[in-house]
mmCIF file of C-alpha atoms in Angstrom:
data_model
loop_
_atom_site.group_PDB
_atom_site.id
_atom_site.type_symbol
_atom_site.label_atom_id
_atom_site.label_comp_id
_atom_site.label_asym_id
_atom_site.label_seq_id
_atom_site.Cartn_x
_atom_site.Cartn_y
_atom_site.Cartn_z
ATOM 1 C CA MET A 15 10.789 -3.950 -20.893
ATOM 2 C CA ASN A 16 8.571 -6.809 -19.902
ATOM 3 C CA MET A 17 5.158 -6.237 -21.435
ATOM 4 C CA LEU A 18 2.098 -8.607 -21.601
ATOM 5 C CA THR A 19 -0.775 -7.787 -24.284
ATOM 6 C CA VAL A 20 -3.996 -8.681 -22.745
ATOM 7 C CA LYS A 21 -7.191 -9.598 -24.692
ATOM 8 C CA ASP A 22 -8.388 -5.995 -25.454
ATOM 9 C CA GLY A 23 -4.891 -5.219 -26.799
ATOM 10 C CA THR A 24 -3.821 -3.140 -23.404
ATOM 11 C CA GLN A 25 -0.018 -3.556 -22.740
ATOM 12 C CA ILE A 26 0.446 -4.362 -19.143
ATOM 13 C CA TYR A 27 4.104 -3.585 -18.041
ATOM 14 C CA TYR A 28 5.666 -5.797 -15.169
ATOM 15 C CA LYS A 29 8.821 -6.225 -13.122
ATOM 16 C CA ASP A 30 10.109 -9.715 -12.587
ATOM 17 C CA TRP A 31 12.968 -10.065 -9.895
ATOM 18 C CA GLY A 32 14.643 -13.158 -8.484
ATOM 19 C CA THR A 33 13.938 -16.897 -8.502
ATOM 20 C CA GLY A 34 11.848 -19.139 -6.263
ATOM 21 C CA GLN A 35 8.227 -19.248 -5.120
ATOM 22 C CA PRO A 36 6.336 -16.332 -6.683
ATOM 23 C CA ILE A 37 5.148 -13.149 -4.862
ATOM 24 C CA VAL A 38 2.942 -11.021 -6.908
ATOM 25 C CA PHE A 39 2.277 -7.506 -5.966
ATOM 26 C CA SER A 40 -0.648 -5.105 -6.772
ATOM 27 C CA HIS A 41 -0.089 -1.543 -6.035
ATOM 28 C CA GLY A 42 -2.495 1.191 -5.104
ATOM 29 C CA TRP A 43 -3.853 4.179 -6.927
ATOM 30 C CA PRO A 44 -2.460 6.282 -8.222
ATOM 31 C CA LEU A 45 0.844 4.719 -8.171
ATOM 32 C CA SER A 46 2.684 2.031 -10.075
ATOM 33 C CA ALA A 47 4.922 -1.219 -9.255
ATOM 34 C CA ASP A 48 7.609 1.043 -7.967
ATOM 35 C CA ALA A 49 5.613 1.438 -4.792
ATOM 36 C CA PHE A 50 6.585 -2.068 -3.728
ATOM 37 C CA GLU A 51 10.339 -1.856 -4.734
ATOM 38 C CA ASP A 52 11.340 -2.182 -1.093
ATOM 39 C CA GLN A 53 9.506 -5.187 -0.386
ATOM 40 C CA MET A 54 10.349 -6.784 -3.857
ATOM 41 C CA PHE A 55 14.162 -6.104 -3.277
ATOM 42 C CA TYR A 56 14.081 -7.613 0.099
ATOM 43 C CA LEU A 57 12.089 -10.702 -0.720
ATOM 44 C CA ALA A 58 13.989 -11.269 -4.013
ATOM 45 C CA SER A 59 17.366 -11.141 -2.107
ATOM 46 C CA ARG A 60 15.863 -13.809 0.197
ATOM 47 C CA GLY A 61 15.000 -16.437 -2.654
ATOM 48 C CA TYR A 62 11.795 -15.621 -3.961
ATOM 49 C CA ARG A 63 10.714 -14.386 -7.273
ATOM 50 C CA CYS A 64 9.037 -10.917 -7.127
ATOM 51 C CA ILE A 65 6.479 -9.679 -9.796
ATOM 52 C CA ALA A 66 4.697 -6.296 -9.791
ATOM 53 C CA HIS A 67 2.680 -4.873 -12.654
ATOM 54 C CA ASP A 68 1.694 -1.521 -13.379
ATOM 55 C CA ARG A 69 -1.958 -1.605 -13.348
ATOM 56 C CA ARG A 70 -3.682 -0.625 -16.760
ATOM 57 C CA GLY A 71 -3.871 3.138 -16.974
ATOM 58 C CA HIS A 72 -0.991 3.440 -14.379
ATOM 59 C CA GLY A 73 2.879 3.696 -14.725
ATOM 60 C CA ARG A 74 4.249 2.345 -17.876
ATOM 61 C CA SER A 75 1.116 0.245 -18.992
ATOM 62 C CA SER A 76 -1.204 1.416 -21.716
ATOM 63 C CA GLN A 77 -3.652 4.196 -20.972
ATOM 64 C CA PRO A 78 -6.844 2.907 -22.508
ATOM 65 C CA TRP A 79 -10.149 4.629 -22.029
ATOM 66 C CA ASN A 80 -11.876 1.345 -20.982
ATOM 67 C CA GLY A 81 -11.461 -1.199 -18.386
ATOM 68 C CA ASN A 82 -10.727 1.054 -15.355
ATOM 69 C CA ASP A 83 -12.748 -1.302 -13.172
ATOM 70 C CA LEU A 84 -12.009 -3.977 -10.573
ATOM 71 C CA ASP A 85 -13.332 -6.851 -12.706
ATOM 72 C CA THR A 86 -10.926 -5.739 -15.634
ATOM 73 C CA TYR A 87 -8.079 -5.193 -13.165
ATOM 74 C CA ALA A 88 -8.554 -8.651 -11.825
ATOM 75 C CA ASP A 89 -8.820 -10.284 -15.400
ATOM 76 C CA ASP A 90 -5.447 -8.461 -16.247
ATOM 77 C CA LEU A 91 -3.874 -9.877 -13.060
ATOM 78 C CA ALA A 92 -5.367 -13.475 -14.018
ATOM 79 C CA ALA A 93 -3.743 -13.090 -17.592
ATOM 80 C CA LEU A 94 -0.554 -12.124 -15.984
ATOM 81 C CA THR A 95 -0.521 -15.172 -13.631
ATOM 82 C CA THR A 96 -1.448 -17.339 -16.686
ATOM 83 C CA ALA A 97 0.990 -16.090 -19.030
ATOM 84 C CA LEU A 98 3.828 -16.550 -16.465
ATOM 85 C CA ASP A 99 2.582 -19.837 -15.333
ATOM 86 C CA LEU A 100 2.756 -18.915 -11.710
ATOM 87 C CA LYS A 101 1.778 -21.609 -9.162
ATOM 88 C CA HIS A 102 1.660 -21.423 -5.403
ATOM 89 C CA ALA A 103 1.966 -17.541 -5.498
ATOM 90 C CA ILE A 104 1.568 -15.207 -2.898
ATOM 91 C CA HIS A 105 -0.637 -12.307 -3.743
ATOM 92 C CA VAL A 106 0.028 -9.111 -1.922
ATOM 93 C CA GLY A 107 -2.106 -6.179 -2.565
ATOM 94 C CA HIS A 108 -1.856 -2.498 -1.175
ATOM 95 C CA SER A 109 -5.073 -0.156 -1.161
ATOM 96 C CA THR A 110 -6.731 -0.594 -4.450
ATOM 97 C CA GLY A 111 -4.284 -3.371 -5.163
ATOM 98 C CA GLY A 112 -6.018 -5.281 -2.247
ATOM 99 C CA GLY A 113 -9.274 -4.797 -4.023
ATOM 100 C CA GLU A 114 -7.783 -6.189 -7.206
ATOM 101 C CA VAL A 115 -6.265 -9.226 -5.291
ATOM 102 C CA ALA A 116 -9.971 -9.867 -3.806
ATOM 103 C CA ARG A 117 -11.805 -9.487 -6.930
ATOM 104 C CA TYR A 118 -9.154 -11.918 -8.651
ATOM 105 C CA ILE A 119 -9.772 -14.573 -6.015
ATOM 106 C CA GLY A 120 -13.554 -13.892 -6.467
ATOM 107 C CA ARG A 121 -13.332 -14.268 -10.060
ATOM 108 C CA HIS A 122 -10.516 -16.692 -10.698
ATOM 109 C CA GLY A 123 -10.182 -18.832 -7.630
ATOM 110 C CA THR A 124 -7.375 -19.813 -5.708
ATOM 111 C CA GLY A 125 -5.896 -22.608 -7.837
ATOM 112 C CA ARG A 126 -2.785 -20.498 -8.406
ATOM 113 C CA VAL A 127 -2.724 -18.975 -5.157
ATOM 114 C CA ALA A 128 -0.989 -20.245 -1.893
ATOM 115 C CA LYS A 129 -1.421 -17.175 0.396
ATOM 116 C CA ALA A 130 -2.786 -13.468 0.173
ATOM 117 C CA VAL A 131 -1.888 -10.502 2.021
ATOM 118 C CA LEU A 132 -3.945 -7.146 2.212
ATOM 119 C CA ILE A 133 -2.140 -4.102 3.261
ATOM 120 C CA GLY A 134 -4.132 -0.761 3.867
ATOM 121 C CA ALA A 135 -6.734 -2.506 1.574
ATOM 122 C CA ILE A 136 -9.882 -1.112 0.347
ATOM 123 C CA PRO A 137 -12.203 -4.156 0.904
ATOM 124 C CA PRO A 138 -14.972 -4.689 1.702
ATOM 125 C CA LEU A 139 -16.450 -1.417 0.674
ATOM 126 C CA MET A 140 -15.248 2.055 1.152
ATOM 127 C CA LEU A 141 -18.593 3.912 0.079
ATOM 128 C CA LYS A 142 -21.004 4.889 2.853
ATOM 129 C CA THR A 143 -24.461 3.058 2.044
ATOM 130 C CA PRO A 144 -27.576 2.007 4.110
ATOM 131 C CA ALA A 145 -25.807 -1.355 4.346
ATOM 132 C CA ASN A 146 -22.375 0.029 5.198
ATOM 133 C CA PRO A 147 -22.994 3.059 7.420
ATOM 134 C CA GLY A 148 -19.394 3.108 8.546
ATOM 135 C CA GLY A 149 -18.123 4.019 5.322
ATOM 136 C CA LEU A 150 -17.261 7.634 3.682
ATOM 137 C CA PRO A 151 -19.805 9.641 2.172
ATOM 138 C CA ILE A 152 -19.844 10.158 -1.698
ATOM 139 C CA GLU A 153 -18.913 13.834 -1.344
ATOM 140 C CA VAL A 154 -15.502 12.500 -0.282
ATOM 141 C CA PHE A 155 -14.971 10.646 -3.556
ATOM 142 C CA ASP A 156 -16.652 13.386 -5.452
ATOM 143 C CA GLY A 157 -14.066 15.884 -4.015
ATOM 144 C CA LEU A 158 -11.252 13.461 -5.313
ATOM 145 C CA ARG A 159 -12.668 13.603 -8.720
ATOM 146 C CA LYS A 160 -12.858 17.311 -8.645
ATOM 147 C CA SER A 161 -9.219 17.762 -7.511
ATOM 148 C CA VAL A 162 -8.133 15.240 -10.397
ATOM 149 C CA LEU A 163 -10.036 17.302 -12.973
ATOM 150 C CA GLU A 164 -8.827 20.810 -11.550
ATOM 151 C CA ASP A 165 -4.846 20.347 -11.119
ATOM 152 C CA ARG A 166 -3.636 16.765 -10.968
ATOM 153 C CA SER A 167 -0.134 17.734 -10.391
ATOM 154 C CA ALA A 168 -0.838 20.051 -7.293
ATOM 155 C CA PHE A 169 -3.495 17.338 -5.996
ATOM 156 C CA TRP A 170 -0.715 14.432 -6.002
ATOM 157 C CA LYS A 171 1.540 16.749 -4.024
ATOM 158 C CA ASP A 172 -0.983 17.722 -1.600
ATOM 159 C CA LEU A 173 -2.210 14.123 -1.279
ATOM 160 C CA SER A 174 1.296 12.829 -0.303
ATOM 161 C CA LEU A 175 0.989 14.481 3.207
ATOM 162 C CA PRO A 176 -1.947 12.560 4.426
ATOM 163 C CA PHE A 177 -0.804 9.359 2.567
ATOM 164 C CA TYR A 178 2.195 8.985 4.807
ATOM 165 C CA SER A 179 0.851 10.685 7.715
ATOM 166 C CA TYR A 180 3.504 13.615 7.287
ATOM 167 C CA ASN A 181 0.581 15.969 8.188
ATOM 168 C CA ARG A 182 0.844 14.846 11.724
ATOM 169 C CA PRO A 183 2.636 16.910 14.584
ATOM 170 C CA GLY A 184 6.364 15.909 14.725
ATOM 171 C CA ALA A 185 6.277 13.784 11.650
ATOM 172 C CA LYS A 186 9.694 13.166 10.014
ATOM 173 C CA ILE A 187 8.976 14.235 6.377
ATOM 174 C CA SER A 188 10.921 12.821 3.622
ATOM 175 C CA GLU A 189 10.927 15.061 0.479
ATOM 176 C CA GLY A 190 12.170 12.196 -1.486
ATOM 177 C CA VAL A 191 9.371 10.150 -0.638
ATOM 178 C CA ARG A 192 7.011 12.875 -1.616
ATOM 179 C CA GLU A 193 8.532 13.366 -4.915
ATOM 180 C CA SER A 194 8.506 9.763 -5.804
ATOM 181 C CA PHE A 195 4.688 9.801 -4.725
ATOM 182 C CA TRP A 196 4.297 12.679 -6.972
ATOM 183 C CA LEU A 197 6.249 11.047 -10.091
ATOM 184 C CA GLN A 198 4.415 7.853 -9.910
ATOM 185 C CA SER A 199 1.097 9.567 -9.762
ATOM 186 C CA MET A 200 1.803 11.734 -12.700
ATOM 187 C CA MET A 201 2.453 8.656 -14.697
ATOM 188 C CA ALA A 202 -1.067 7.410 -14.279
ATOM 189 C CA GLY A 203 -3.193 8.357 -17.260
ATOM 190 C CA PHE A 204 -6.007 11.045 -16.703
ATOM 191 C CA PRO A 205 -8.540 8.253 -17.419
ATOM 192 C CA ALA A 206 -7.195 5.865 -14.916
ATOM 193 C CA ALA A 207 -6.780 8.593 -12.366
ATOM 194 C CA TYR A 208 -10.413 9.685 -12.606
ATOM 195 C CA PHE A 209 -12.197 6.307 -13.330
ATOM 196 C CA CYS A 210 -10.210 4.453 -10.742
ATOM 197 C CA ILE A 211 -11.999 6.666 -7.967
ATOM 198 C CA LYS A 212 -15.276 4.993 -8.618
ATOM 199 C CA ALA A 213 -13.646 1.504 -8.807
ATOM 200 C CA PHE A 214 -12.126 1.644 -5.497
ATOM 201 C CA SER A 215 -14.983 3.538 -3.748
ATOM 202 C CA GLU A 216 -18.027 1.868 -4.868
ATOM 203 C CA THR A 217 -17.082 -1.769 -5.551
ATOM 204 C CA ASP A 218 -18.401 -4.091 -2.901
ATOM 205 C CA LEU A 219 -16.061 -6.884 -2.445
ATOM 206 C CA THR A 220 -17.720 -8.777 0.525
ATOM 207 C CA GLU A 221 -18.676 -11.864 -1.728
ATOM 208 C CA ASP A 222 -14.977 -11.973 -2.916
ATOM 209 C CA LEU A 223 -13.726 -12.013 0.447
ATOM 210 C CA LYS A 224 -15.924 -14.841 1.304
ATOM 211 C CA ARG A 225 -14.100 -16.917 -1.320
ATOM 212 C CA PHE A 226 -10.734 -16.679 0.271
ATOM 213 C CA ASP A 227 -9.599 -20.225 1.231
ATOM 214 C CA VAL A 228 -5.966 -19.570 1.651
ATOM 215 C CA PRO A 229 -3.906 -18.375 4.632
ATOM 216 C CA THR A 230 -4.718 -14.512 4.501
ATOM 217 C CA LEU A 231 -2.420 -11.554 6.346
ATOM 218 C CA ILE A 232 -4.223 -8.250 6.813
ATOM 219 C CA LEU A 233 -2.075 -5.203 7.974
ATOM 220 C CA HIS A 234 -3.386 -1.927 8.491
ATOM 221 C CA GLY A 235 -2.295 1.327 10.206
ATOM 222 C CA ASP A 236 -4.801 2.762 12.728
ATOM 223 C CA ASP A 237 -3.516 6.255 11.507
ATOM 224 C CA ASP A 238 -4.800 5.451 7.930
ATOM 225 C CA GLN A 239 -6.175 8.599 6.537
ATOM 226 C CA ILE A 240 -6.850 7.298 3.069
ATOM 227 C CA VAL A 241 -8.720 3.937 3.858
ATOM 228 C CA PRO A 242 -9.864 4.167 7.595
ATOM 229 C CA ILE A 243 -9.298 1.026 9.379
ATOM 230 C CA GLY A 244 -12.680 0.839 10.844
ATOM 231 C CA ASP A 245 -14.758 0.104 7.933
ATOM 232 C CA SER A 246 -11.834 -1.776 6.035
ATOM 233 C CA ALA A 247 -9.539 -4.188 7.852
ATOM 234 C CA MET A 248 -11.638 -4.534 10.778
ATOM 235 C CA LEU A 249 -14.512 -5.910 8.608
ATOM 236 C CA SER A 250 -12.468 -7.900 6.126
ATOM 237 C CA SER A 251 -10.658 -9.676 8.985
ATOM 238 C CA LYS A 252 -14.168 -11.006 10.088
ATOM 239 C CA ILE A 253 -15.237 -12.071 6.562
ATOM 240 C CA VAL A 254 -12.010 -13.641 5.534
ATOM 241 C CA LYS A 255 -11.836 -17.426 7.043
ATOM 242 C CA ASN A 256 -9.179 -17.405 9.739
ATOM 243 C CA ALA A 257 -7.609 -14.178 8.616
ATOM 244 C CA GLN A 258 -4.631 -12.978 10.620
ATOM 245 C CA LEU A 259 -4.934 -9.226 11.344
ATOM 246 C CA THR A 260 -2.094 -7.055 12.547
ATOM 247 C CA VAL A 261 -2.888 -3.505 13.425
ATOM 248 C CA TYR A 262 0.062 -1.047 13.162
ATOM 249 C CA ARG A 263 -0.204 1.590 15.878
ATOM 250 C CA ALA A 264 -0.091 5.187 14.463
ATOM 251 C CA ALA A 265 0.914 3.873 10.968
ATOM 252 C CA PRO A 266 -0.232 5.662 7.812
ATOM 253 C CA HIS A 267 -1.557 4.507 4.564
ATOM 254 C CA GLY A 268 1.791 4.358 3.033
ATOM 255 C CA MET A 269 3.475 2.191 5.560
ATOM 256 C CA CYS A 270 5.090 -0.058 3.130
ATOM 257 C CA THR A 271 7.570 2.850 2.870
ATOM 258 C CA THR A 272 7.430 4.480 5.973
ATOM 259 C CA LEU A 273 7.747 1.190 7.899
ATOM 260 C CA LYS A 274 9.390 -0.755 5.223
ATOM 261 C CA ASP A 275 11.476 -2.730 7.483
ATOM 262 C CA ARG A 276 8.889 -4.074 9.755
ATOM 263 C CA VAL A 277 6.484 -4.733 6.944
ATOM 264 C CA ASN A 278 9.155 -6.687 5.121
ATOM 265 C CA GLU A 279 10.021 -8.836 8.174
ATOM 266 C CA GLU A 280 6.447 -9.254 8.727
ATOM 267 C CA LEU A 281 5.862 -10.517 5.033
ATOM 268 C CA LEU A 282 8.832 -12.745 5.299
ATOM 269 C CA GLY A 283 7.686 -14.309 8.376
ATOM 270 C CA PHE A 284 4.102 -15.013 7.110
ATOM 271 C CA ILE A 285 5.442 -16.215 3.670
ATOM 272 C CA LYS A 286 7.787 -18.833 5.503
ATOM 273 C CA ALA A 287 5.126 -19.883 8.012
#
């Protein structure tokens, strides 16, 4: 297994497929690098080096009590790109992973970054505040914490339905996709599953987005029930200089899986442009 030990001793697992210009993937909560396998296989088969890590506390990485916050997530990503000496990398982040990419650029700049892609991403801020009236109330996130504490396993099973919009009338449900979501989620340690909720909901990434100075693609489904588009992509696309926004009609949060062919082609087109 490919493992990187970062400065606090946490071990970060990563996949490294193919050769060529590096594409680095940052996954969402509470999943793992496996969530991007469709994109990684597609792009590695077309001449790119695809790298995806399990965020600390998730998947096959260590499960530390500390560091389940976006500053540390971003520093872990920076440690990985430095250890592998990645240059001219394309960074792709989904959901919380989009926040990780934003904070990575905010803290570490774009010296190693060629382009960025945010998919169903949490920036600029999910929580409703006086300055962010379109956000979600704190009670929503308190409810997530309560569900994690009471019965994580059942919660992950239930969460897979809105995650992929399988709760919509006429939806074609894949039990295999739901089982994969549950398995990845159960691999996340209890501390990460719980503490990451605060990280992805209460971290204001507005200033980080202002530091983007590379071509940026923002993809979001307008039926995203996890990260509502109005207070995320619609705002981020106005903050990031010259961002390209593509809205997927009736698409869910988990569109990298349910609409993988379209997402794959869109990523390839953006990377090659």
